[in-house]
Amino acid sequence: MATLKQPYGLSPRVERLRSWYFEGADRGWNNEYSAWTTGTPWDSQFNEITYYIVPEVYALIGAMASSYRLSARPVKLADGFWTLSLPERRAWFVKEVMTKHLPRDFLPGDLLCGARFNIQTSLCFTQKEAKEFDRLVRGKNGARAAAIGFHNHGYGNAGATSGHLVPGYQRVLEIGWKGVHAELEARYAQLSEAERKGPKGCQVRAMTTSATMARDLAAAYAEDARVLATKAGSTPRAAELRAMAQVLDRVPWEPPRDFHEAIQSLWLTHMLVMADENYPGPGVSFGRVDQYLLPYWEASKAKGMTRAEAKDILGCLWFHCNTAYDAQIRTGNNGITAGFGQLITLSGLGPDSKDMTNDLTMLFLEVIDEMSPILEPKPNVRLHRGTSEALLDKVVDMIEGSQGAPFLLNFDERSMAGMMREGKEGGIGRLIHKDNVHDYAPVGCLENTMVGNDRSGTVDCNLNLLKAVELALTGGKDLLPFTDAMSGVTEEIAQAGPATGDARDFTGWEGFWAAFEAQVAYIVRAIVGLYEKSESIRAGFFPTPYLSCLVKGCAESGRDVTQGGAQIGFVTVEAVTYATAVDSLLAIKHLVFDQHDCTMEELMDALKANWKGHEALRARALNKAPKYGRDDDEADAMAKAVMDLWCAQTWKHRTTSTGRQFRPGMLSWNYWAGDGYIMAASANGRERGQFLSNAICPSNGADTNGPTSNSNSVGKVLGGRSADKGDYGDYLNCLPNGASHTITFNPSMLRDGEHRAKFKAFLRGYAQNGGTALQVNMLDPGMLRDAQARPQEYRHLLVRVTGYNAYFTGIGRELQDEVIARVSHGRF
Amino acid sequence: MDVSSPPVSLEEGLVLQIQRMSTEDGPGLRSTAFLKACPLSCAWCHNPEGISAKPEVEWTAGNCIAAGTKDGCGACVAACPSRALARDPSGALRVDRRACAAAQDKGDCRLCAAACPAGAVQVLGTRYSASRLADELAKDSSWFSGSDRGGVTLSGGEASAQPAFARETLRLLKGRGIHTALDTCGVASWENLCSLYPYVDLLLWDLKESDSALHARFTGLGNERILENLKRTADWMGSHSYPRAMWIRTPVVPRATDREDNLLAIGKAIARIAVPRLERWELCAFNNLCAEKYRRLDKEWEYATSPLMKAQDMDRLLEAGKRGLDTGAWTGAQAPSVAWTGSTGPGTGRKEA
């Protein structure tokens, strides 16, 4: 049995902070939400729209909102507060809470200031705004009812949620908040009188207020540090506190000069994004830290800083990132979800196809390895065809020592081809081109975006492609009526999609495919329409002026990032159930039209009966119909046709309220598990209640030809490579967002030097022929079963479930069984 | 069987299985094709379904939708024109192997497998043309290039038992610049064997047992021809650039080949024959994962309950083998590296090597 990964080599300071963190609710201190109110009777804090993509909390939304409202503490408002515009009110309120009300705690041995940041601040509505917001959200045709209805009927989910971008941290390091603030003032000075009175002026004034928040918070922390230092007398801690105060005297207002100042500046700037959005760590990502922090590390190294000292500072940063999970600490060990994702990106290509691995890359990897297992920040290592042996060796070492690779692997050539494609499709070739595409970085889990000027709503729309197969069978209706679990009321089946005809009347495959095409166009329109509801509400009611300071385009346009102010602002539709949909189409074609194993009527009866009484037909669908993911060119051609179809439909749409174009991606978070209970049985042999396929992965158990053929299929459906038509070199990638791909290996794959070299060859081959991102699991089924039996001894066992790490013992029995079934491709 | 007569035509061969991303059949990442038919029938064989030159029926209870039920689905039984299939009272499928084999002689029959909805009944052995096989094996080309000499291995069974098919497949693969390995037991007519050599980068050669009488007892044939072919291969490699290299492999099987005198003698034989460009000698620890395959073929397997080798025994046998190698002069040739591989049993202090 493999041994559980343990942290090692930590300094006493970091060791103490790390183990203290894992004490969880017993810690005595935590960073749970505190709520703050303007004191009006109509006030509220919770913006439920950000949770529409988390269906498991739909039932709790009302309770969450009222618990924040009931616990909210009043903030004394400045004179004239109610004469301000909404963004200005919000900017003032968040700053007031952060700099004057929220406790400023110093944690044991911590070298970084900025402990509490999880807040639920007043939405700062006037009574009129509150009423309108309430109508739009909770009214009869409001956003909430639409989101829940969409999900109930198996289409997926959508909602304008927070984070999921790389803010312009590098710019703050280069010019300080002082520079950001000065630019805003200069821009305001250039506005005409009319503009100043209009929304543009309000927005720039709000951002100007927000641009001083970090400065004032740092000053307050510095003062506290000096008071504490005096109390600490002549202890070593007193010297540390004085040094921290000195750091805060400078940053984040001024540009940092060394590593400690840079990390302190970065942390305060970052944590305030989470405060501004009232949401901890939802994919608010750091980008290429080993690149933009390198000058500061080199400066400190030249002044004599050791690696151990740098790791001490980074260990504190790691601790702080994890306290995001304290937000809802009373609901369980990790709060409500392990799905945050403050991503850091390491290595990758630079200009002229140069590999950018440096000393800091290796330092970060050492910290990750020594701290692991731990959830945040989530590392993503960028590999490419020319990645050095040294980096690959380190990557393989770390995979070997952990249960799941403690990072995601992103593959540059394929990813960059997708970003280039996005530049073309979006008509923004001036913003994404061959000379800057290497600057891209993933956010959240693996969603590729540009940096500092891009918010592409990477988790906002999650669409079940399988629904279009169901609608093609029925001519645009649900196959089974929906019954509300709470009320027991069964809805009548209604015509939802286009009436493409009764599939029982189709005489050939072409007829069925035409119906499927029409239904795909419909479900894409449906999710675009649903998304518009929450996007327009957010644009009108939930400004984030602080974050807008960090996104290029917002100051220039005078529009908040929530109003489409970013230079690059796509909305990503993440297709879920891709392989299940493809395999279902393959099964329909095979069983009904090619082999005549059954009629369409028999197949539909079987699906309605959840295959009961149709076991032989189900076995045939499972075992005899072709499947995507085996490098079978015929099956993969169907997969490619589905890919081309849904991508083309997605590119056609824009949001009305904010003008953001939709782009395609594949990330399934945990929906492929939960929605398996909602969606009817599918023609690929899946019963209702069985899981759907995950992101771009083949259906569970379908990849019978092993990891290389599985990866070949993935590379193929993304577009493969084409000597004359490639978007980056000869690479093509139709999913600019990227696609989540998980492969599980048995640890024996790395049993000796020779096999480790073979595993490295696998990674090199993946750069040639695979997808955009790979998550490697190295799991021993024996260990997993033991973890099921004795969860208390495996609290730290991390597994990758889809685009995120989760603790194995916390993912629920069904998903645990699923992970075990996947280990070594079921061969154990 | 007569190994000199190919069981099928030049264009077509009978393939048991293709394994992609194999890490155990030569260097790097490989695609391995296991060809049906073997002149030996080793008692410990871990691919027992590769021995027969004919397609064979296999039933996997776990996949059968009717296993253990009273009535069952019956599709396979009904489909068999030779009445070779029946369900016993326990619900298990019984195969009349002789009736099935007789039917296979008249041309491949796979009606039962086609009828089975669940893939529980399979007919092992698929006809491939050399070009279709080469296409399939070349699909992982991108993965071969990322590793040291990754490529394709023809294994079996005994690949040289279908010499024309193997030769054509290897030729097509070499034409695409793919590294090729041939895994052979060494029992073949010299003409057939050396006809493959121009298209082989790496020869994987088995030396199982030094005592010919024991060899015959374990495998059905003595070892004379294997040693003679190895000697002729050494001479061939001395005057040809292909095969570019050789690895010798010895299965270490409990209560059979796991004797110090055997390893010592094999080591001496290797030293005596001194194949040029012999890179390594691997001692492969006995593996029991194939027990289920014997059950599915209705075959008794005397090793079904044999324990895995112990690591200290593998170490000891490795030392014996090295002493044998040390008897060689190794003039003009380098002594191979030697190591043992595979899983070993408990109480060894080592999990795997």
mmCIF file of N, CA, C and O in Angstrom, chain A residues 1-2 615-616 619-620 623-624 630-633 705 707-709 711-712 745 748-749 751-752 754-755 757-766 768-770 827, chain B residues 18-29 63 65 73 75 113-119 136 139-140 142-143 145-148 247 280 282 342 351-353:
data_model
loop_
_atom_site.group_PDB
_atom_site.id
_atom_site.type_symbol
_atom_site.label_atom_id
_atom_site.label_comp_id
_atom_site.label_asym_id
_atom_site.label_seq_id
_atom_site.Cartn_x
_atom_site.Cartn_y
_atom_site.Cartn_z
ATOM 1 N N MET A 1 0.851 -1.199 0.000
ATOM 2 C CA MET A 1 0.000 0.000 0.000
ATOM 3 C C MET A 1 0.886 1.248 0.000
ATOM 4 O O MET A 1 1.867 1.335 0.742
ATOM 5 N N ALA A 2 0.545 2.193 -0.831
ATOM 6 C CA ALA A 2 1.324 3.425 -0.903
ATOM 7 C C ALA A 2 1.160 4.195 0.410
ATOM 8 O O ALA A 2 0.158 4.074 1.092
ATOM 9 N N GLU A 615 -32.815 -5.381 -20.502
ATOM 10 C CA GLU A 615 -31.424 -5.575 -20.101
ATOM 11 C C GLU A 615 -30.520 -5.953 -21.278
ATOM 12 O O GLU A 615 -29.360 -5.523 -21.350
ATOM 13 N N ALA A 616 -31.047 -6.778 -22.186
ATOM 14 C CA ALA A 616 -30.198 -7.201 -23.309
ATOM 15 C C ALA A 616 -29.883 -6.011 -24.217
ATOM 16 O O ALA A 616 -28.751 -5.843 -24.670
ATOM 17 N N ALA A 619 -27.325 -3.924 -22.495
ATOM 18 C CA ALA A 619 -25.991 -4.525 -22.597
ATOM 19 C C ALA A 619 -25.393 -4.249 -23.978
ATOM 20 O O ALA A 619 -24.201 -3.973 -24.118
ATOM 21 N N ARG A 620 -26.228 -4.321 -24.982
ATOM 22 C CA ARG A 620 -25.765 -4.061 -26.337
ATOM 23 C C ARG A 620 -25.300 -2.600 -26.494
ATOM 24 O O ARG A 620 -24.278 -2.326 -27.119
ATOM 25 N N ASN A 623 -21.994 -2.364 -24.590
ATOM 26 C CA ASN A 623 -20.855 -3.174 -25.013
ATOM 27 C C ASN A 623 -20.636 -3.270 -26.505
ATOM 28 O O ASN A 623 -19.539 -3.590 -26.937
ATOM 29 N N LYS A 624 -21.669 -3.049 -27.284
ATOM 30 C CA LYS A 624 -21.516 -3.273 -28.714
ATOM 31 C C LYS A 624 -21.470 -1.971 -29.512
ATOM 32 O O LYS A 624 -20.915 -1.944 -30.608
ATOM 33 N N ARG A 630 -11.490 5.848 -27.575
ATOM 34 C CA ARG A 630 -10.678 4.649 -27.827
ATOM 35 C C ARG A 630 -9.777 4.824 -29.027
ATOM 36 O O ARG A 630 -9.232 3.848 -29.532
ATOM 37 N N ASP A 631 -9.678 6.044 -29.526
ATOM 38 C CA ASP A 631 -8.891 6.291 -30.728
ATOM 39 C C ASP A 631 -9.466 5.516 -31.910
ATOM 40 O O ASP A 631 -8.740 5.086 -32.797
ATOM 41 N N ASP A 632 -10.771 5.335 -31.871
ATOM 42 C CA ASP A 632 -11.480 4.689 -32.982
ATOM 43 C C ASP A 632 -11.939 5.835 -33.891
ATOM 44 O O ASP A 632 -12.764 6.661 -33.503
ATOM 45 N N ASP A 633 -11.377 5.887 -35.093
ATOM 46 C CA ASP A 633 -11.588 7.063 -35.939
ATOM 47 C C ASP A 633 -13.060 7.307 -36.259
ATOM 48 O O ASP A 633 -13.494 8.453 -36.362
ATOM 49 N N ASN A 705 -8.731 1.281 -24.340
ATOM 50 C CA ASN A 705 -7.421 1.132 -24.978
ATOM 51 C C ASN A 705 -6.309 1.893 -24.269
ATOM 52 O O ASN A 705 -5.229 2.055 -24.814
ATOM 53 N N PRO A 707 -4.374 5.013 -21.728
ATOM 54 C CA PRO A 707 -4.181 6.464 -21.683
ATOM 55 C C PRO A 707 -3.780 7.103 -23.012
ATOM 56 O O PRO A 707 -4.185 8.231 -23.289
ATOM 57 N N THR A 708 -2.962 6.425 -23.818
ATOM 58 C CA THR A 708 -2.530 7.091 -25.060
ATOM 59 C C THR A 708 -3.683 7.204 -26.041
ATOM 60 O O THR A 708 -3.869 8.253 -26.665
ATOM 61 N N SER A 709 -4.479 6.163 -26.171
ATOM 62 C CA SER A 709 -5.584 6.232 -27.124
ATOM 63 C C SER A 709 -6.650 7.204 -26.624
ATOM 64 O O SER A 709 -7.227 7.967 -27.406
ATOM 65 N N SER A 711 -6.050 9.840 -24.893
ATOM 66 C CA SER A 711 -5.520 11.188 -25.164
ATOM 67 C C SER A 711 -5.541 11.510 -26.653
ATOM 68 O O SER A 711 -5.768 12.658 -27.036
ATOM 69 N N ASN A 712 -5.279 10.521 -27.490
ATOM 70 C CA ASN A 712 -5.373 10.759 -28.936
ATOM 71 C C ASN A 712 -6.785 11.203 -29.314
ATOM 72 O O ASN A 712 -6.962 12.102 -30.139
ATOM 73 N N PHE A 745 -3.518 6.764 -12.976
ATOM 74 C CA PHE A 745 -2.510 5.715 -13.154
ATOM 75 C C PHE A 745 -2.312 4.998 -11.831
ATOM 76 O O PHE A 745 -2.523 5.558 -10.761
ATOM 77 N N SER A 748 2.436 2.010 -9.564
ATOM 78 C CA SER A 748 3.516 1.153 -10.060
ATOM 79 C C SER A 748 4.083 1.686 -11.374
ATOM 80 O O SER A 748 5.165 1.300 -11.806
ATOM 81 N N MET A 749 3.343 2.599 -12.023
ATOM 82 C CA MET A 749 3.836 3.255 -13.230
ATOM 83 C C MET A 749 5.159 3.970 -12.964
ATOM 84 O O MET A 749 5.922 4.228 -13.884
ATOM 85 N N ARG A 751 7.578 2.937 -10.687
ATOM 86 C CA ARG A 751 8.272 2.135 -9.684
ATOM 87 C C ARG A 751 9.785 2.201 -9.752
ATOM 88 O O ARG A 751 10.461 1.894 -8.783
ATOM 89 N N ASP A 752 10.360 2.555 -10.879
ATOM 90 C CA ASP A 752 11.818 2.672 -10.950
ATOM 91 C C ASP A 752 12.179 3.725 -11.999
ATOM 92 O O ASP A 752 11.309 4.282 -12.661
ATOM 93 N N GLU A 754 13.510 3.578 -14.866
ATOM 94 C CA GLU A 754 13.122 3.299 -16.247
ATOM 95 C C GLU A 754 11.641 3.618 -16.474
ATOM 96 O O GLU A 754 11.270 4.181 -17.497
ATOM 97 N N HIS A 755 10.810 3.255 -15.503
ATOM 98 C CA HIS A 755 9.387 3.523 -15.664
ATOM 99 C C HIS A 755 9.066 4.999 -15.504
ATOM 100 O O HIS A 755 8.151 5.521 -16.135
ATOM 101 N N ALA A 757 10.957 7.289 -16.573
ATOM 102 C CA ALA A 757 11.269 7.840 -17.903
ATOM 103 C C ALA A 757 10.111 7.587 -18.862
ATOM 104 O O ALA A 757 9.787 8.419 -19.708
ATOM 105 N N LYS A 758 9.464 6.444 -18.705
ATOM 106 C CA LYS A 758 8.315 6.141 -19.568
ATOM 107 C C LYS A 758 7.157 7.097 -19.252
ATOM 108 O O LYS A 758 6.427 7.513 -20.149
ATOM 109 N N PHE A 759 6.994 7.403 -17.988
ATOM 110 C CA PHE A 759 5.928 8.330 -17.636
ATOM 111 C C PHE A 759 6.230 9.734 -18.185
ATOM 112 O O PHE A 759 5.338 10.433 -18.667
ATOM 113 N N LYS A 760 7.506 10.114 -18.123
ATOM 114 C CA LYS A 760 7.888 11.393 -18.731
ATOM 115 C C LYS A 760 7.582 11.370 -20.229
ATOM 116 O O LYS A 760 7.134 12.367 -20.802
ATOM 117 N N ALA A 761 7.830 10.223 -20.847
ATOM 118 C CA ALA A 761 7.518 10.094 -22.282
ATOM 119 C C ALA A 761 6.024 10.275 -22.512
ATOM 120 O O ALA A 761 5.602 10.855 -23.509
ATOM 121 N N PHE A 762 5.226 9.796 -21.580
ATOM 122 C CA PHE A 762 3.782 9.998 -21.715
ATOM 123 C C PHE A 762 3.463 11.488 -21.711
ATOM 124 O O PHE A 762 2.692 11.983 -22.540
ATOM 125 N N LEU A 763 4.079 12.223 -20.788
ATOM 126 C CA LEU A 763 3.808 13.667 -20.718
ATOM 127 C C LEU A 763 4.299 14.374 -21.986
ATOM 128 O O LEU A 763 3.640 15.271 -22.502
ATOM 129 N N ARG A 764 5.452 13.945 -22.493
ATOM 130 C CA ARG A 764 5.949 14.554 -23.738
ATOM 131 C C ARG A 764 5.004 14.231 -24.906
ATOM 132 O O ARG A 764 4.742 15.079 -25.756
ATOM 133 N N GLY A 765 4.502 13.019 -24.929
ATOM 134 C CA GLY A 765 3.558 12.642 -25.982
ATOM 135 C C GLY A 765 2.264 13.442 -25.864
ATOM 136 O O GLY A 765 1.675 13.837 -26.866
ATOM 137 N N TYR A 766 1.862 13.708 -24.621
ATOM 138 C CA TYR A 766 0.638 14.474 -24.415
ATOM 139 C C TYR A 766 0.787 15.881 -24.995
ATOM 140 O O TYR A 766 -0.152 16.430 -25.563
ATOM 141 N N GLN A 768 2.400 16.611 -27.540
ATOM 142 C CA GLN A 768 2.281 16.455 -28.994
ATOM 143 C C GLN A 768 0.837 16.249 -29.423
ATOM 144 O O GLN A 768 0.389 16.814 -30.409
ATOM 145 N N ASN A 769 0.138 15.414 -28.697
ATOM 146 C CA ASN A 769 -1.109 14.888 -29.238
ATOM 147 C C ASN A 769 -2.313 14.999 -28.328
ATOM 148 O O ASN A 769 -3.403 14.637 -28.732
ATOM 149 N N GLY A 770 -2.124 15.480 -27.107
ATOM 150 C CA GLY A 770 -3.226 15.456 -26.159
ATOM 151 C C GLY A 770 -4.016 16.743 -26.142
ATOM 152 O O GLY A 770 -4.093 17.465 -27.142
ATOM 153 N N ARG A 827 -8.784 -1.796 -13.872
ATOM 154 C CA ARG A 827 -8.078 -3.086 -13.902
ATOM 155 C C ARG A 827 -7.354 -3.274 -12.583
ATOM 156 O O ARG A 827 -6.206 -2.913 -12.424
ATOM 157 N N ILE B 18 -4.142 -6.216 -28.907
ATOM 158 C CA ILE B 18 -3.199 -5.115 -29.058
ATOM 159 C C ILE B 18 -3.190 -4.348 -27.750
ATOM 160 O O ILE B 18 -4.255 -3.978 -27.237
ATOM 161 N N GLN B 19 -2.020 -4.156 -27.206
ATOM 162 C CA GLN B 19 -1.945 -3.365 -25.991
ATOM 163 C C GLN B 19 -1.213 -2.063 -26.263
ATOM 164 O O GLN B 19 -0.033 -2.063 -26.620
ATOM 165 N N ARG B 20 -1.953 -0.959 -26.073
ATOM 166 C CA ARG B 20 -1.343 0.358 -26.254
ATOM 167 C C ARG B 20 -0.680 0.784 -24.958
ATOM 168 O O ARG B 20 -1.050 0.361 -23.892
ATOM 169 N N MET B 21 0.266 1.683 -25.087
ATOM 170 C CA MET B 21 1.016 2.194 -23.933
ATOM 171 C C MET B 21 1.522 1.073 -23.029
ATOM 172 O O MET B 21 1.361 1.107 -21.810
ATOM 173 N N SER B 22 2.112 0.087 -23.649
ATOM 174 C CA SER B 22 2.738 -0.961 -22.859
ATOM 175 C C SER B 22 4.055 -0.429 -22.317
ATOM 176 O O SER B 22 4.809 0.236 -23.018
ATOM 177 N N THR B 23 4.323 -0.736 -21.049
ATOM 178 C CA THR B 23 5.596 -0.302 -20.461
ATOM 179 C C THR B 23 6.496 -1.491 -20.152
ATOM 180 O O THR B 23 7.520 -1.352 -19.530
ATOM 181 N N GLU B 24 6.073 -2.678 -20.589
ATOM 182 C CA GLU B 24 6.795 -3.885 -20.171
ATOM 183 C C GLU B 24 7.346 -4.713 -21.335
ATOM 184 O O GLU B 24 7.827 -5.805 -21.129
ATOM 185 N N ASP B 25 7.246 -4.239 -22.546
ATOM 186 C CA ASP B 25 7.672 -5.045 -23.701
ATOM 187 C C ASP B 25 8.804 -4.391 -24.476
ATOM 188 O O ASP B 25 8.767 -4.346 -25.698
ATOM 189 N N GLY B 26 9.789 -3.877 -23.750
ATOM 190 C CA GLY B 26 10.898 -3.212 -24.419
ATOM 191 C C GLY B 26 11.027 -1.788 -23.924
ATOM 192 O O GLY B 26 10.339 -1.374 -22.996
ATOM 193 N N PRO B 27 11.919 -1.012 -24.569
ATOM 194 C CA PRO B 27 12.178 0.335 -24.075
ATOM 195 C C PRO B 27 11.047 1.310 -24.402
ATOM 196 O O PRO B 27 10.292 1.110 -25.353
ATOM 197 N N GLY B 28 10.943 2.365 -23.616
ATOM 198 C CA GLY B 28 10.000 3.447 -23.910
ATOM 199 C C GLY B 28 8.548 3.006 -23.816
ATOM 200 O O GLY B 28 8.219 1.961 -23.267
ATOM 201 N N LEU B 29 7.681 3.840 -24.367
ATOM 202 C CA LEU B 29 6.264 3.480 -24.464
ATOM 203 C C LEU B 29 6.052 2.735 -25.765
ATOM 204 O O LEU B 29 6.542 3.143 -26.808
ATOM 205 N N ASN B 63 -19.394 -10.335 -16.839
ATOM 206 C CA ASN B 63 -20.024 -9.495 -17.854
ATOM 207 C C ASN B 63 -21.368 -10.031 -18.323
ATOM 208 O O ASN B 63 -22.115 -9.333 -18.995
ATOM 209 N N ILE B 65 -25.067 -11.011 -18.624
ATOM 210 C CA ILE B 65 -26.270 -10.499 -17.967
ATOM 211 C C ILE B 65 -27.126 -11.646 -17.440
ATOM 212 O O ILE B 65 -28.058 -11.432 -16.687
ATOM 213 N N CYS B 73 -30.161 -15.316 -20.943
ATOM 214 C CA CYS B 73 -30.567 -14.671 -22.191
ATOM 215 C C CYS B 73 -30.445 -15.630 -23.358
ATOM 216 O O CYS B 73 -31.204 -15.561 -24.321
ATOM 217 N N ALA B 75 -28.644 -16.108 -25.848
ATOM 218 C CA ALA B 75 -28.330 -15.705 -27.216
ATOM 219 C C ALA B 75 -27.139 -16.482 -27.776
ATOM 220 O O ALA B 75 -27.139 -16.906 -28.941
ATOM 221 N N ALA B 113 -20.137 -14.746 -30.211
ATOM 222 C CA ALA B 113 -19.690 -13.445 -29.726
ATOM 223 C C ALA B 113 -20.542 -12.331 -30.318
ATOM 224 O O ALA B 113 -20.889 -11.359 -29.637
ATOM 225 N N ALA B 114 -20.901 -12.504 -31.591
ATOM 226 C CA ALA B 114 -21.737 -11.481 -32.225
ATOM 227 C C ALA B 114 -23.122 -11.438 -31.577
ATOM 228 O O ALA B 114 -23.719 -10.371 -31.437
ATOM 229 N N ALA B 115 -23.604 -12.600 -31.168
ATOM 230 C CA ALA B 115 -24.949 -12.662 -30.583
ATOM 231 C C ALA B 115 -24.969 -12.120 -29.154
ATOM 232 O O ALA B 115 -25.987 -11.602 -28.707
ATOM 233 N N CYS B 116 -23.871 -12.265 -28.453
ATOM 234 C CA CYS B 116 -23.850 -11.874 -27.033
ATOM 235 C C CYS B 116 -23.974 -10.353 -26.919
ATOM 236 O O CYS B 116 -23.140 -9.630 -27.439
ATOM 237 N N PRO B 117 -24.989 -9.868 -26.230
ATOM 238 C CA PRO B 117 -25.140 -8.412 -26.143
ATOM 239 C C PRO B 117 -24.122 -7.774 -25.198
ATOM 240 O O PRO B 117 -23.860 -6.575 -25.304
ATOM 241 N N ALA B 118 -23.587 -8.558 -24.296
ATOM 242 C CA ALA B 118 -22.841 -7.978 -23.185
ATOM 243 C C ALA B 118 -21.329 -8.072 -23.351
ATOM 244 O O ALA B 118 -20.589 -7.604 -22.490
ATOM 245 N N GLY B 119 -20.873 -8.687 -24.420
ATOM 246 C CA GLY B 119 -19.428 -8.877 -24.554
ATOM 247 C C GLY B 119 -18.897 -9.909 -23.570
ATOM 248 O O GLY B 119 -17.702 -9.968 -23.308
ATOM 249 N N GLU B 136 -2.908 0.437 -37.059
ATOM 250 C CA GLU B 136 -3.373 0.476 -35.669
ATOM 251 C C GLU B 136 -2.197 0.704 -34.716
ATOM 252 O O GLU B 136 -2.281 1.498 -33.779
ATOM 253 N N LYS B 139 -0.713 4.291 -34.462
ATOM 254 C CA LYS B 139 -1.529 5.389 -33.944
ATOM 255 C C LYS B 139 -0.864 6.130 -32.787
ATOM 256 O O LYS B 139 -1.179 7.281 -32.531
ATOM 257 N N ASP B 140 0.017 5.453 -32.087
ATOM 258 C CA ASP B 140 0.662 6.099 -30.944
ATOM 259 C C ASP B 140 2.035 6.673 -31.287
ATOM 260 O O ASP B 140 2.846 6.906 -30.394
ATOM 261 N N SER B 142 3.165 9.531 -31.850
ATOM 262 C CA SER B 142 3.565 10.720 -31.077
ATOM 263 C C SER B 142 4.122 10.341 -29.717
ATOM 264 O O SER B 142 4.905 11.083 -29.137
ATOM 265 N N TRP B 143 3.659 9.242 -29.207
ATOM 266 C CA TRP B 143 4.067 8.840 -27.857
ATOM 267 C C TRP B 143 5.381 8.069 -27.915
ATOM 268 O O TRP B 143 6.137 8.065 -26.943
ATOM 269 N N SER B 145 7.896 8.812 -29.839
ATOM 270 C CA SER B 145 9.035 9.711 -30.023
ATOM 271 C C SER B 145 9.426 10.407 -28.732
ATOM 272 O O SER B 145 10.541 10.900 -28.611
ATOM 273 N N GLY B 146 8.506 10.465 -27.755
ATOM 274 C CA GLY B 146 8.841 11.132 -26.497
ATOM 275 C C GLY B 146 9.672 10.271 -25.575
ATOM 276 O O GLY B 146 10.068 10.706 -24.503
ATOM 277 N N SER B 147 9.926 9.027 -25.984
ATOM 278 C CA SER B 147 10.648 8.148 -25.071
ATOM 279 C C SER B 147 11.864 7.566 -25.768
ATOM 280 O O SER B 147 11.952 7.558 -26.992
ATOM 281 N N ASP B 148 12.761 7.065 -24.965
ATOM 282 C CA ASP B 148 13.949 6.417 -25.500
ATOM 283 C C ASP B 148 13.524 5.167 -26.271
ATOM 284 O O ASP B 148 13.076 4.194 -25.682
ATOM 285 N N TRP B 247 17.866 -8.091 -26.014
ATOM 286 C CA TRP B 247 17.710 -8.308 -24.571
ATOM 287 C C TRP B 247 17.354 -9.777 -24.390
ATOM 288 O O TRP B 247 16.526 -10.311 -25.126
ATOM 289 N N ARG B 280 21.043 -6.287 -22.293
ATOM 290 C CA ARG B 280 20.641 -6.607 -20.926
ATOM 291 C C ARG B 280 20.088 -8.023 -20.833
ATOM 292 O O ARG B 280 19.671 -8.620 -21.817
ATOM 293 N N GLU B 282 17.340 -9.818 -18.331
ATOM 294 C CA GLU B 282 16.346 -9.543 -17.299
ATOM 295 C C GLU B 282 15.832 -10.842 -16.710
ATOM 296 O O GLU B 282 15.459 -11.756 -17.439
ATOM 297 N N GLY B 342 9.693 -7.218 -11.840
ATOM 298 C CA GLY B 342 8.410 -7.834 -11.535
ATOM 299 C C GLY B 342 8.027 -7.708 -10.075
ATOM 300 O O GLY B 342 8.788 -7.207 -9.253
ATOM 301 N N LYS B 351 8.900 -4.055 -2.043
ATOM 302 C CA LYS B 351 7.586 -4.249 -2.645
ATOM 303 C C LYS B 351 7.706 -4.644 -4.114
ATOM 304 O O LYS B 351 7.140 -5.591 -4.579
ATOM 305 N N GLU B 352 8.442 -3.835 -4.817
ATOM 306 C CA GLU B 352 8.556 -4.051 -6.255
ATOM 307 C C GLU B 352 9.910 -3.552 -6.697
ATOM 308 O O GLU B 352 10.505 -2.715 -6.054
ATOM 309 N N ALA B 353 10.375 -4.082 -7.784
ATOM 310 C CA ALA B 353 11.621 -3.564 -8.345
ATOM 311 C C ALA B 353 11.402 -3.358 -9.820
ATOM 312 O O ALA B 353 10.455 -3.854 -10.387
#
